[in-house]
Amino acid sequence: MQLIETINEMSQVATAAVRRNKTIAFVPTMGFLHQGHLSLMAHARGLADILVASIFVNPTQFGPNEDLDRYPRALESDSQKCRDQGVDYLFFPQSQEMYPDGWQTTVNVSRVTANLCGKNRPVHFTGVATVVLKLFNIIKPTLTVFGEKDYQQLVTIRRMVKDLNLEVDVVGQPTVREPDGLAMSSRNVHLSTEERRSALSLSASLARARDMVAAGARATAPIIADLTSFITNHPHTNPDYVSLVDPETLEDLNVIETGALLALAVKVGQTRLIDNCILSVS
Ligand code: PAF
């Protein structure tokens, strides 16, 4: 595996690969890699000739009071994990090179980012879409693999690719969970033992909602009320949102007709966690 720090070198390697008709799979990350990231890499490895991963803690997707400084970093052990997954090139650019003095262009994917995390994190998805487009332009991937845990991010990237006619296939991969159900996240490391116990209320809510829908519940307000009180009965929890939305537009639903995305964001102590699942009506 080759480590690449500069945009110029990464871009040259990618251009040479494209000229040789090689396909490139790309997995963007912010590092502190866990099994969730590794499963994206393992899947991507089988889909293309060349596998590129990136590690870049992107400052533009963090709001002023968010956890940019607290975001965990571990480049050395991350490199080893990427090597073990068969990554060919690990790109880890510097912030100053990605956002040099004078940069001013952003990508705003407007409607699918308006609800859910976009409501309380106004700059987040513009930061994500902007950095992902920059990375696509540098790495020139044939396909990219994103986790379904960040469902709104996946929908946003799919929308950007469609709207801007980018020639990249966007592949979604299921959420990877700890044996007790907690969705894997780089932020889980911040949870105390008691907070971690409370964090299980997120995945338990998904199961609870599935049972309610299987038992015939269709109106969303009572399901949301039930899940909100279930979560807040666990110590240290403070839901940001518990929402049932259309899986494509991400707009709120009043009634589940064919299916819905259940999306949760909950602060557990100081740590903001998200989880989601599709609820299908058969
Ligand atoms: O999901 C993430 O880790 C980030 O949002 C991404 C896609 C790497 C962009 O910074």
Short mmCIF file of C-alpha atoms and ligand atoms in Angstrom, two decimals:
data_model
loop_
_atom_site.label_atom_id
_atom_site.label_comp_id
_atom_site.label_asym_id
_atom_site.label_seq_id
_atom_site.Cartn_x
_atom_site.Cartn_y
_atom_site.Cartn_z
CA MET A 1 0.00 0.00 0.00
CA GLN A 2 1.25 3.46 -0.91
CA LEU A 3 0.63 6.42 1.41
CA ILE A 4 -0.07 9.65 -0.47
CA GLU A 5 -0.25 13.04 1.21
CA THR A 6 -0.37 15.52 -1.68
CA ILE A 7 -3.24 16.22 -4.05
CA ASN A 8 -0.86 16.38 -7.00
CA GLU A 9 0.57 12.91 -6.41
CA MET A 10 -2.85 11.35 -5.79
CA SER A 11 -4.25 12.96 -8.90
CA GLN A 12 -1.32 11.77 -11.05
CA VAL A 13 -1.62 8.20 -9.78
CA ALA A 14 -5.37 8.22 -10.52
CA THR A 15 -4.93 9.72 -14.00
CA ALA A 16 -2.32 7.08 -14.87
CA ALA A 17 -4.64 4.31 -13.65
CA VAL A 18 -7.56 5.65 -15.72
CA ARG A 19 -5.27 5.83 -18.80
CA ARG A 20 -4.44 2.15 -18.27
CA ASN A 21 -8.22 1.43 -18.23
CA LYS A 22 -8.11 0.39 -14.57
CA THR A 23 -11.25 0.75 -12.49
CA ILE A 24 -10.92 2.60 -9.18
CA ALA A 25 -13.03 1.95 -6.07
CA PHE A 26 -12.94 4.69 -3.44
CA VAL A 27 -13.84 4.64 0.27
CA PRO A 28 -13.72 8.09 1.90
CA THR A 29 -13.32 8.17 5.69
CA MET A 30 -12.40 10.49 8.52
CA GLY A 31 -10.22 7.79 10.08
CA PHE A 32 -10.28 6.09 13.50
CA LEU A 33 -11.34 3.08 11.50
CA HIS A 34 -13.66 0.42 12.88
CA GLN A 35 -15.26 -2.70 11.49
CA GLY A 36 -17.89 -0.58 9.70
CA HIS A 37 -15.24 1.18 7.59
CA LEU A 38 -13.37 -2.07 7.05
CA SER A 39 -16.51 -3.75 5.69
CA LEU A 40 -16.84 -0.89 3.15
CA MET A 41 -13.24 -1.47 2.10
CA ALA A 42 -13.67 -5.26 1.92
CA HIS A 43 -16.72 -4.81 -0.30
CA ALA A 44 -15.01 -2.19 -2.47
CA ARG A 45 -11.94 -4.43 -2.84
CA GLY A 46 -13.99 -6.94 -4.82
CA LEU A 47 -15.50 -4.34 -7.16
CA ALA A 48 -12.54 -2.69 -8.91
CA ASP A 49 -8.91 -3.12 -9.99
CA ILE A 50 -7.59 -0.44 -7.64
CA LEU A 51 -8.79 0.43 -4.13
CA VAL A 52 -8.20 3.93 -2.78
CA ALA A 53 -9.19 4.98 0.76
CA SER A 54 -8.90 8.47 2.17
CA ILE A 55 -8.53 9.72 5.72
CA PHE A 56 -9.37 13.37 6.18
CA VAL A 57 -11.11 14.91 9.18
CA ASN A 58 -12.97 17.45 7.12
CA PRO A 59 -13.27 20.73 9.06
CA THR A 60 -16.03 22.18 6.85
CA GLN A 61 -18.59 19.57 7.91
CA PHE A 62 -18.31 20.49 11.61
CA GLY A 63 -20.27 23.41 13.03
CA PRO A 64 -18.59 25.89 15.40
CA ASN A 65 -19.83 24.08 18.55
CA GLU A 66 -19.30 20.55 17.28
CA ASP A 67 -16.62 17.98 18.08
CA LEU A 68 -13.91 18.69 15.44
CA ASP A 69 -11.16 18.99 18.09
CA ARG A 70 -12.48 15.98 19.96
CA TYR A 71 -12.75 13.79 16.84
CA PRO A 72 -10.48 10.77 17.46
CA ARG A 73 -7.39 10.31 15.26
CA ALA A 74 -5.11 7.26 14.79
CA LEU A 75 -3.27 7.44 11.46
CA GLU A 76 -0.71 4.74 12.21
CA SER A 77 -3.11 1.98 13.25
CA ASP A 78 -5.54 3.11 10.53
CA SER A 79 -2.81 2.61 7.89
CA GLN A 80 -2.25 -0.93 9.08
CA LYS A 81 -5.99 -1.66 8.93
CA CYS A 82 -6.17 -0.30 5.37
CA ARG A 83 -3.19 -2.43 4.37
CA ASP A 84 -4.92 -5.50 5.82
CA GLN A 85 -8.02 -4.75 3.72
CA GLY A 86 -5.99 -4.66 0.51
CA VAL A 87 -6.10 -0.89 0.01
CA ASP A 88 -3.65 0.09 -2.76
CA TYR A 89 -3.43 3.83 -2.00
CA LEU A 90 -4.24 5.64 1.25
CA PHE A 91 -4.73 9.35 0.64
CA PHE A 92 -4.44 11.60 3.72
CA PRO A 93 -4.32 15.21 2.56
CA GLN A 94 -3.62 18.17 4.82
CA SER A 95 -6.36 20.64 5.60
CA GLN A 96 -4.32 23.59 4.31
CA GLU A 97 -3.96 21.91 0.92
CA MET A 98 -7.64 20.90 0.68
CA TYR A 99 -8.80 24.37 1.75
CA PRO A 100 -6.06 26.86 0.84
CA ASP A 101 -6.44 30.54 1.64
CA GLY A 102 -9.06 32.03 -0.65
CA TRP A 103 -11.17 28.92 -1.26
CA GLN A 104 -14.85 29.83 -1.54
CA THR A 105 -16.74 27.26 -3.62
CA THR A 106 -19.22 24.88 -1.98
CA VAL A 107 -21.75 22.27 -3.08
CA ASN A 108 -25.22 22.68 -1.62
CA VAL A 109 -27.60 19.75 -2.09
CA SER A 110 -30.68 21.56 -0.93
CA ARG A 111 -33.79 19.50 -0.25
CA VAL A 112 -32.61 16.10 0.99
CA THR A 113 -30.40 17.89 3.51
CA ALA A 114 -33.17 20.09 4.94
CA ASN A 115 -34.60 17.57 7.43
CA LEU A 116 -33.05 15.17 10.03
CA CYS A 117 -29.38 15.98 10.75
CA GLY A 118 -29.51 18.99 8.41
CA LYS A 119 -31.99 20.76 10.70
CA ASN A 120 -29.59 21.17 13.60
CA ARG A 121 -26.34 20.88 11.66
CA PRO A 122 -26.82 23.56 8.99
CA VAL A 123 -23.29 23.46 7.50
CA HIS A 124 -22.77 19.71 7.76
CA PHE A 125 -23.96 18.38 4.41
CA THR A 126 -22.55 21.28 2.42
CA GLY A 127 -19.19 20.39 3.97
CA VAL A 128 -19.67 16.71 3.17
CA ALA A 129 -20.81 17.25 -0.44
CA THR A 130 -18.01 19.74 -1.07
CA VAL A 131 -15.22 17.53 0.25
CA VAL A 132 -16.59 14.40 -1.44
CA LEU A 133 -16.76 16.18 -4.82
CA LYS A 134 -13.19 17.43 -4.32
CA LEU A 135 -12.05 13.89 -3.45
CA PHE A 136 -13.87 12.48 -6.51
CA ASN A 137 -12.11 15.02 -8.73
CA ILE A 138 -8.72 14.09 -7.27
CA ILE A 139 -9.20 10.28 -7.13
CA LYS A 140 -11.40 9.84 -10.25
CA PRO A 141 -13.20 6.77 -8.92
CA THR A 142 -15.33 4.45 -11.03
CA LEU A 143 -17.34 3.66 -7.91
CA THR A 144 -17.52 4.68 -4.28
CA VAL A 145 -18.82 2.79 -1.25
CA PHE A 146 -20.72 4.55 1.57
CA GLY A 147 -22.30 3.11 4.74
CA GLU A 148 -26.06 3.09 5.23
CA LYS A 149 -25.57 4.15 8.85
CA ASP A 150 -25.14 7.71 7.56
CA TYR A 151 -28.27 7.30 5.47
CA GLN A 152 -28.85 11.00 4.83
CA GLN A 153 -25.23 11.34 3.72
CA LEU A 154 -25.69 8.44 1.28
CA VAL A 155 -28.87 10.01 -0.16
CA THR A 156 -27.09 13.38 -0.42
CA ILE A 157 -24.13 11.92 -2.31
CA ARG A 158 -26.44 9.98 -4.65
CA ARG A 159 -28.37 13.21 -5.34
CA MET A 160 -25.18 15.19 -5.99
CA VAL A 161 -23.87 12.52 -8.37
CA LYS A 162 -27.16 12.54 -10.29
CA ASP A 163 -27.60 16.31 -10.35
CA LEU A 164 -24.01 17.05 -11.39
CA ASN A 165 -23.81 14.16 -13.91
CA LEU A 166 -20.82 12.63 -12.17
CA GLU A 167 -19.71 9.29 -13.61
CA VAL A 168 -19.36 7.50 -10.28
CA ASP A 169 -21.45 4.53 -9.09
CA VAL A 170 -22.51 5.03 -5.48
CA VAL A 171 -22.78 1.72 -3.62
CA GLY A 172 -24.47 1.55 -0.18
CA GLN A 173 -23.45 -0.97 2.46
CA PRO A 174 -25.45 -2.12 5.52
CA THR A 175 -24.60 -0.82 8.99
CA VAL A 176 -22.15 -2.96 10.96
CA ARG A 177 -23.14 -3.49 14.61
CA GLU A 178 -21.50 -4.62 17.84
CA PRO A 179 -22.80 -8.01 19.06
CA ASP A 180 -25.25 -6.20 21.37
CA GLY A 181 -26.70 -4.11 18.51
CA LEU A 182 -24.89 -0.77 18.92
CA ALA A 183 -24.12 0.65 15.46
CA MET A 184 -20.35 1.00 15.02
CA SER A 185 -19.13 4.59 15.09
CA SER A 186 -15.80 6.29 15.69
CA ARG A 187 -17.61 8.34 18.36
CA ASN A 188 -18.52 5.25 20.48
CA VAL A 189 -15.07 5.51 22.07
CA HIS A 190 -16.29 8.58 24.01
CA LEU A 191 -19.10 6.69 25.80
CA SER A 192 -18.72 5.82 29.49
CA THR A 193 -19.90 2.36 30.60
CA GLU A 194 -23.26 3.73 31.71
CA GLU A 195 -23.68 5.85 28.57
CA ARG A 196 -22.88 2.87 26.40
CA ARG A 197 -25.71 0.95 28.10
CA SER A 198 -28.08 3.84 27.37
CA ALA A 199 -26.81 4.00 23.76
CA LEU A 200 -28.37 0.58 23.21
CA SER A 201 -31.76 2.34 23.33
CA LEU A 202 -31.13 3.45 19.72
CA SER A 203 -30.88 -0.04 18.20
CA ALA A 204 -33.58 -1.28 20.60
CA SER A 205 -35.86 1.47 19.22
CA LEU A 206 -35.42 0.14 15.70
CA ALA A 207 -36.58 -3.31 16.84
CA ARG A 208 -39.45 -1.73 18.80
CA ALA A 209 -40.62 0.21 15.73
CA ARG A 210 -40.43 -2.88 13.53
CA ASP A 211 -42.66 -4.72 16.03
CA MET A 212 -45.15 -1.83 16.12
CA VAL A 213 -45.38 -1.70 12.32
CA ALA A 214 -45.68 -5.50 12.13
CA ALA A 215 -48.57 -5.23 14.62
CA GLY A 216 -50.34 -2.79 12.27
CA ALA A 217 -49.25 0.69 13.47
CA ARG A 218 -49.27 3.14 10.56
CA ALA A 219 -49.74 6.66 12.00
CA THR A 220 -46.26 8.06 12.65
CA ALA A 221 -46.99 10.42 15.59
CA PRO A 222 -47.76 7.66 18.16
CA ILE A 223 -44.76 5.60 17.04
CA ILE A 224 -42.48 8.64 17.40
CA ALA A 225 -43.95 9.48 20.83
CA ASP A 226 -43.46 5.90 22.02
CA LEU A 227 -39.84 5.71 20.81
CA THR A 228 -38.98 9.14 22.22
CA SER A 229 -40.22 8.22 25.69
CA PHE A 230 -38.53 4.80 25.44
CA ILE A 231 -35.19 6.48 24.67
CA THR A 232 -35.49 9.22 27.28
CA ASN A 233 -36.23 6.60 29.96
CA HIS A 234 -32.54 5.69 29.63
CA PRO A 235 -30.15 7.91 31.63
CA HIS A 236 -28.01 10.57 29.86
CA THR A 237 -30.09 10.48 26.63
CA ASN A 238 -31.35 13.58 24.84
CA PRO A 239 -32.95 12.93 21.44
CA ASP A 240 -32.16 15.45 18.72
CA TYR A 241 -34.79 13.82 16.49
CA VAL A 242 -36.82 10.64 16.14
CA SER A 243 -38.28 10.78 12.62
CA LEU A 244 -40.20 8.68 10.16
CA VAL A 245 -39.52 9.93 6.66
CA ASP A 246 -39.83 8.99 3.02
CA PRO A 247 -36.66 6.95 2.24
CA GLU A 248 -35.96 8.93 -0.97
CA THR A 249 -37.02 12.52 -0.28
CA LEU A 250 -36.36 12.32 3.49
CA GLU A 251 -39.52 14.38 4.08
CA ASP A 252 -41.60 13.65 7.20
CA LEU A 253 -44.44 11.14 6.82
CA ASN A 254 -47.76 11.31 8.70
CA VAL A 255 -48.71 7.76 7.77
CA ILE A 256 -46.57 4.80 6.70
CA GLU A 257 -48.08 3.53 3.48
CA THR A 258 -45.51 1.40 1.65
CA GLY A 259 -42.44 1.98 3.79
CA ALA A 260 -40.48 4.52 5.82
CA LEU A 261 -37.01 5.33 7.01
CA LEU A 262 -36.85 5.49 10.79
CA ALA A 263 -33.97 7.83 11.61
CA LEU A 264 -32.69 8.68 15.09
CA ALA A 265 -30.14 11.13 16.42
CA VAL A 266 -29.62 11.08 20.16
CA LYS A 267 -27.10 12.80 22.38
CA VAL A 268 -25.85 10.29 24.94
CA GLY A 269 -23.85 12.31 27.44
CA GLN A 270 -21.73 14.56 25.20
CA THR A 271 -21.72 12.11 22.29
CA ARG A 272 -24.17 12.44 19.41
CA LEU A 273 -25.15 9.06 17.94
CA ILE A 274 -27.30 8.21 14.92
CA ASP A 275 -29.01 5.05 13.73
CA ASN A 276 -31.70 4.13 11.23
CA CYS A 277 -33.61 1.33 9.54
CA ILE A 278 -36.12 0.90 6.77
CA LEU A 279 -39.57 -0.11 7.95
CA SER A 280 -41.36 -2.01 5.20
CA VAL A 281 -45.06 -2.64 5.04
CA SER A 282 -45.69 -5.99 3.37
O1 PAF B 1 -18.75 9.65 6.61
C1 PAF B 1 -17.67 10.26 6.78
O2 PAF B 1 -16.75 9.77 7.43
C2 PAF B 1 -17.49 11.65 6.17
O3 PAF B 1 -18.67 12.38 6.22
C3 PAF B 1 -16.90 11.63 4.74
C4 PAF B 1 -17.83 10.95 3.76
C5 PAF B 1 -15.56 10.92 4.75
C6 PAF B 1 -16.69 13.06 4.24
O4 PAF B 1 -15.81 13.76 5.06
#
